[in-house]
PDB file of C-alpha atoms in Angstrom:
ATOM      1  CA  MET A  77       2.987 -10.585   7.789  1.00 38.00           C
ATOM      2  CA  LYS A  78       2.073 -13.825   6.020  1.00 37.00           C
ATOM      3  CA  ILE A  79       2.831 -13.972   2.278  1.00 38.00           C
ATOM      4  CA  ILE A  80      -0.043 -15.387   0.290  1.00 38.00           C
ATOM      5  CA  PRO A  81      -0.742 -15.783  -3.428  1.00 40.00           C
ATOM      6  CA  LEU A  82      -1.875 -12.664  -5.265  1.00 39.00           C
ATOM      7  CA  ALA A  83      -5.282 -14.172  -5.668  1.00 36.00           C
ATOM      8  CA  PHE A  84      -5.616 -14.117  -1.849  1.00 37.00           C
ATOM      9  CA  LEU A  85      -4.142 -10.791  -0.879  1.00 41.00           C
ATOM     10  CA  SER A  86      -2.732 -10.214   2.558  1.00 44.00           C
ATOM     11  CA  ILE A  87      -4.359  -6.992   3.796  1.00 43.00           C
ATOM     12  CA  SER A  88      -3.685  -5.085   6.969  1.00 43.00           C
ATOM     13  CA  ILE A  89      -5.383  -1.799   7.670  1.00 42.00           C
ATOM     14  CA  ALA A  90      -4.842   0.578  10.559  1.00 43.00           C
ATOM     15  CA  PHE A  91      -7.388   3.321  11.121  1.00 41.00           C
ATOM     16  CA  SER A  92      -6.265   6.469  12.846  1.00 40.00           C
ATOM     17  CA  ALA A  93      -8.194   5.780  16.037  1.00 36.00           C
ATOM     18  CA  PHE A  94      -6.429   2.463  16.403  1.00 39.00           C
ATOM     19  CA  ALA A  95      -3.009   3.288  14.945  1.00 40.00           C
ATOM     20  CA  SER A  96      -0.159   2.304  17.220  1.00 39.00           C
ATOM     21  CA  GLU A  97       3.295   3.784  17.451  1.00 44.00           C
ATOM     22  CA  SER A  98       4.261   1.613  14.533  1.00 53.00           C
ATOM     23  CA  SER A  99       1.250   0.902  12.374  1.00 70.00           C
ATOM     24  CA  SER A 100       0.842  -1.797   9.767  1.00 82.00           C
ATOM     25  CA  ILE A 101       2.950   0.262   7.329  1.00 92.00           C
ATOM     26  CA  GLY A 102       5.730   0.932   9.819  1.00 90.00           C
ATOM     27  CA  TYR A 103       4.960   4.629  10.423  1.00 93.00           C
ATOM     28  CA  LYS A 104       2.729   6.239  13.029  1.00 92.00           C
ATOM     29  CA  THR A 105       1.042   8.601  10.542  1.00 94.00           C
ATOM     30  CA  VAL A 106       0.613   8.987   6.826  1.00 96.00           C
ATOM     31  CA  GLU A 107       2.465  12.246   6.913  1.00 96.00           C
ATOM     32  CA  LEU A 108       5.453  10.694   8.642  1.00 95.00           C
ATOM     33  CA  ALA A 109       5.552   7.876   6.055  1.00 96.00           C
ATOM     34  CA  LEU A 110       5.352  10.307   3.146  1.00 97.00           C
ATOM     35  CA  ASN A 111       8.115  12.593   4.504  1.00 97.00           C
ATOM     36  CA  ALA A 112      10.385   9.675   5.416  1.00 96.00           C
ATOM     37  CA  LEU A 113      10.020   8.095   1.959  1.00 97.00           C
ATOM     38  CA  LYS A 114      10.492  11.391   0.133  1.00 96.00           C
ATOM     39  CA  ASN A 115      13.789  11.784   1.863  1.00 95.00           C
ATOM     40  CA  LYS A 116      14.941   8.142   1.688  1.00 95.00           C
ATOM     41  CA  GLU A 117      17.804   7.524  -0.639  1.00 95.00           C
ATOM     42  CA  GLY A 118      17.054   5.257  -3.626  1.00 94.00           C
ATOM     43  CA  THR A 119      13.316   5.924  -3.854  1.00 96.00           C
ATOM     44  CA  ASN A 120      11.584   7.185  -7.000  1.00 96.00           C
ATOM     45  CA  LEU A 121       8.684   9.602  -6.592  1.00 97.00           C
ATOM     46  CA  SER A 122       6.049  10.398  -9.202  1.00 97.00           C
ATOM     47  CA  ILE A 123       2.625  12.074  -9.261  1.00 97.00           C
ATOM     48  CA  GLN A 124      -0.013  10.086 -11.134  1.00 96.00           C
ATOM     49  CA  GLY A 125      -3.536  11.509 -11.295  1.00 95.00           C
ATOM     50  CA  GLY A 126      -2.877  13.539  -8.150  1.00 96.00           C
ATOM     51  CA  TRP A 127      -1.590  10.479  -6.261  1.00 97.00           C
ATOM     52  CA  THR A 128       1.898  10.476  -4.890  1.00 98.00           C
ATOM     53  CA  ILE A 129       3.527   7.145  -5.892  1.00 97.00           C
ATOM     54  CA  ILE A 130       6.858   6.144  -4.401  1.00 98.00           C
ATOM     55  CA  GLU A 131       8.859   3.142  -5.563  1.00 97.00           C
ATOM     56  CA  ASP A 132      11.141   1.642  -2.908  1.00 96.00           C
ATOM     57  CA  LYS A 133      12.933  -1.647  -2.220  1.00 95.00           C
ATOM     58  CA  GLU A 134      12.791  -3.910   0.841  1.00 92.00           C
ATOM     59  CA  GLU A 135      15.397  -6.624   0.685  1.00 88.00           C
ATOM     60  CA  SER A 136      15.280  -7.210  -3.121  1.00 90.00           C
ATOM     61  CA  ASN A 137      11.536  -6.743  -3.419  1.00 93.00           C
ATOM     62  CA  LEU A 138       9.787  -3.851  -5.103  1.00 94.00           C
ATOM     63  CA  VAL A 139       7.545  -1.810  -2.794  1.00 96.00           C
ATOM     64  CA  LEU A 140       4.965   0.527  -4.257  1.00 95.00           C
ATOM     65  CA  TRP A 141       3.581   3.217  -1.944  1.00 97.00           C
ATOM     66  CA  SER A 142       0.450   5.116  -2.926  1.00 97.00           C
ATOM     67  CA  PHE A 143      -0.585   8.260  -1.074  1.00 98.00           C
ATOM     68  CA  THR A 144      -4.056   9.750  -1.640  1.00 97.00           C
ATOM     69  CA  PRO A 145      -4.393  13.258  -3.048  1.00 97.00           C
ATOM     70  CA  ASP A 146      -5.881  15.963  -0.739  1.00 96.00           C
ATOM     71  CA  SER A 147      -9.149  15.762  -2.670  1.00 97.00           C
ATOM     72  CA  HIS A 148      -9.685  11.990  -2.071  1.00 97.00           C
ATOM     73  CA  PRO A 149     -12.445  11.052   0.431  1.00 97.00           C
ATOM     74  CA  ALA A 150     -10.032   8.631   2.199  1.00 96.00           C
ATOM     75  CA  HIS A 151      -7.294  11.275   2.585  1.00 97.00           C
ATOM     76  CA  PRO A 152      -4.925  11.008   4.315  1.00 96.00           C
ATOM     77  CA  ALA A 153      -4.098   7.389   3.444  1.00 96.00           C
ATOM     78  CA  ALA A 154      -0.989   5.401   2.531  1.00 96.00           C
ATOM     79  CA  ILE A 155      -1.143   2.026   0.801  1.00 96.00           C
ATOM     80  CA  LYS A 156       1.994  -0.091   0.809  1.00 95.00           C
ATOM     81  CA  ARG A 157       2.219  -2.988  -1.671  1.00 93.00           C
ATOM     82  CA  LYS A 158       5.244  -5.249  -1.556  1.00 91.00           C
ATOM     83  CA  VAL A 159       5.701  -7.428  -4.626  1.00 87.00           C
ATOM     84  CA  VAL A 160       7.305 -10.799  -3.813  1.00 85.00           C
ATOM     85  CA  GLU A 161       8.209 -13.648  -6.136  1.00 83.00           C
ATOM     86  CA  LYS A 162       8.348 -17.040  -4.534  1.00 81.00           C
ATOM     87  CA  ASN A 163       8.368 -20.437  -6.291  1.00 83.00           C
ATOM     88  CA  GLN A 164       7.895 -18.648  -9.620  1.00 80.00           C
ATOM     89  CA  LYS A 165       4.630 -17.032  -8.440  1.00 78.00           C
ATOM     90  CA  ILE A 166       3.930 -13.397  -7.759  1.00 78.00           C
ATOM     91  CA  TYR A 167       2.602 -12.422  -4.333  1.00 79.00           C
ATOM     92  CA  ILE A 168       1.531  -9.065  -2.962  1.00 84.00           C
ATOM     93  CA  GLN A 169       1.667  -8.030   0.670  1.00 86.00           C
ATOM     94  CA  MET A 170      -0.638  -5.054   1.083  1.00 91.00           C
ATOM     95  CA  SER A 171      -1.006  -2.937   4.176  1.00 92.00           C
ATOM     96  CA  ALA A 172      -2.480   0.498   4.687  1.00 93.00           C
ATOM     97  CA  LEU A 173      -2.823   3.311   7.123  1.00 94.00           C
ATOM     98  CA  CYS A 174      -5.989   5.346   6.557  1.00 94.00           C
ATOM     99  CA  GLN A 175      -6.745   8.324   8.770  1.00 94.00           C
ATOM    100  CA  ALA A 176     -10.159   9.139   7.295  1.00 94.00           C
ATOM    101  CA  LYS A 177     -13.652   7.846   8.086  1.00 95.00           C
ATOM    102  CA  LYS A 178     -13.864   4.030   8.198  1.00 94.00           C
ATOM    103  CA  GLU A 179     -16.363   3.873   5.302  1.00 95.00           C
ATOM    104  CA  ASP A 180     -14.040   5.876   3.025  1.00 96.00           C
ATOM    105  CA  CYS A 181     -11.087   3.735   4.067  1.00 94.00           C
ATOM    106  CA  ASP A 182     -13.010   0.511   3.409  1.00 94.00           C
ATOM    107  CA  LYS A 183     -13.947   1.721  -0.071  1.00 95.00           C
ATOM    108  CA  LEU A 184     -10.309   2.664  -0.797  1.00 95.00           C
ATOM    109  CA  MET A 185      -9.160  -0.828   0.199  1.00 93.00           C
ATOM    110  CA  GLN A 186     -11.796  -2.429  -2.008  1.00 93.00           C
ATOM    111  CA  GLU A 187     -10.512  -0.347  -4.933  1.00 93.00           C
ATOM    112  CA  PHE A 188      -6.951  -1.512  -4.296  1.00 93.00           C
ATOM    113  CA  GLU A 189      -8.057  -5.111  -3.943  1.00 89.00           C
ATOM    114  CA  GLN A 190      -9.643  -4.821  -7.390  1.00 88.00           C
ATOM    115  CA  LEU A 191      -6.527  -3.191  -8.787  1.00 87.00           C
ATOM    116  CA  ASN A 192      -4.415  -6.041  -7.427  1.00 82.00           C
ATOM    117  CA  GLN A 193      -6.753  -8.576  -8.927  1.00 80.00           C
ATOM    118  CA  ASN A 194      -6.387  -6.882 -12.301  1.00 79.00           C
ATOM    119  CA  ILE A 195      -2.614  -7.053 -11.950  1.00 72.00           C
ATOM    120  CA  MET A 196      -2.878 -10.757 -11.162  1.00 66.00           C
ATOM    121  CA  LYS A 197      -4.917 -11.374 -14.301  1.00 69.00           C
ATOM    122  CA  GLY A 198      -2.297  -9.595 -16.364  1.00 64.00           C
ATOM    123  CA  SER A 199       0.563 -11.568 -14.927  1.00 58.00           C
ATOM    124  CA  ARG A 200      -0.777 -15.032 -15.933  1.00 54.00           C
TER     125      ARG A 200
END
């Protein structure tokens, strides 16, 4: 996946009808991703507003996983955001696997794009 400045987020979404053996997040289903990360050594899990948030590392980069609560219209969905610093700039690689209706998944991704934009504004 190409790394691009936070202002221009790299986004990859796999919808359940099109999910391959290894989707854009590296797991075939949201449930498989959640179970694997819960059992992975070195991860930190928390529940925030009903969302399951898991902090992980890839290479030396922070990876934040967000899993929708059961009550969310886009459930089940997993959003993976990898924070990368390159040339003293912060970049985010964002990918998602959403197994809900396309409209709900699209709305979820728009919300995360806005969240990422807010993070970018705060890091200036």
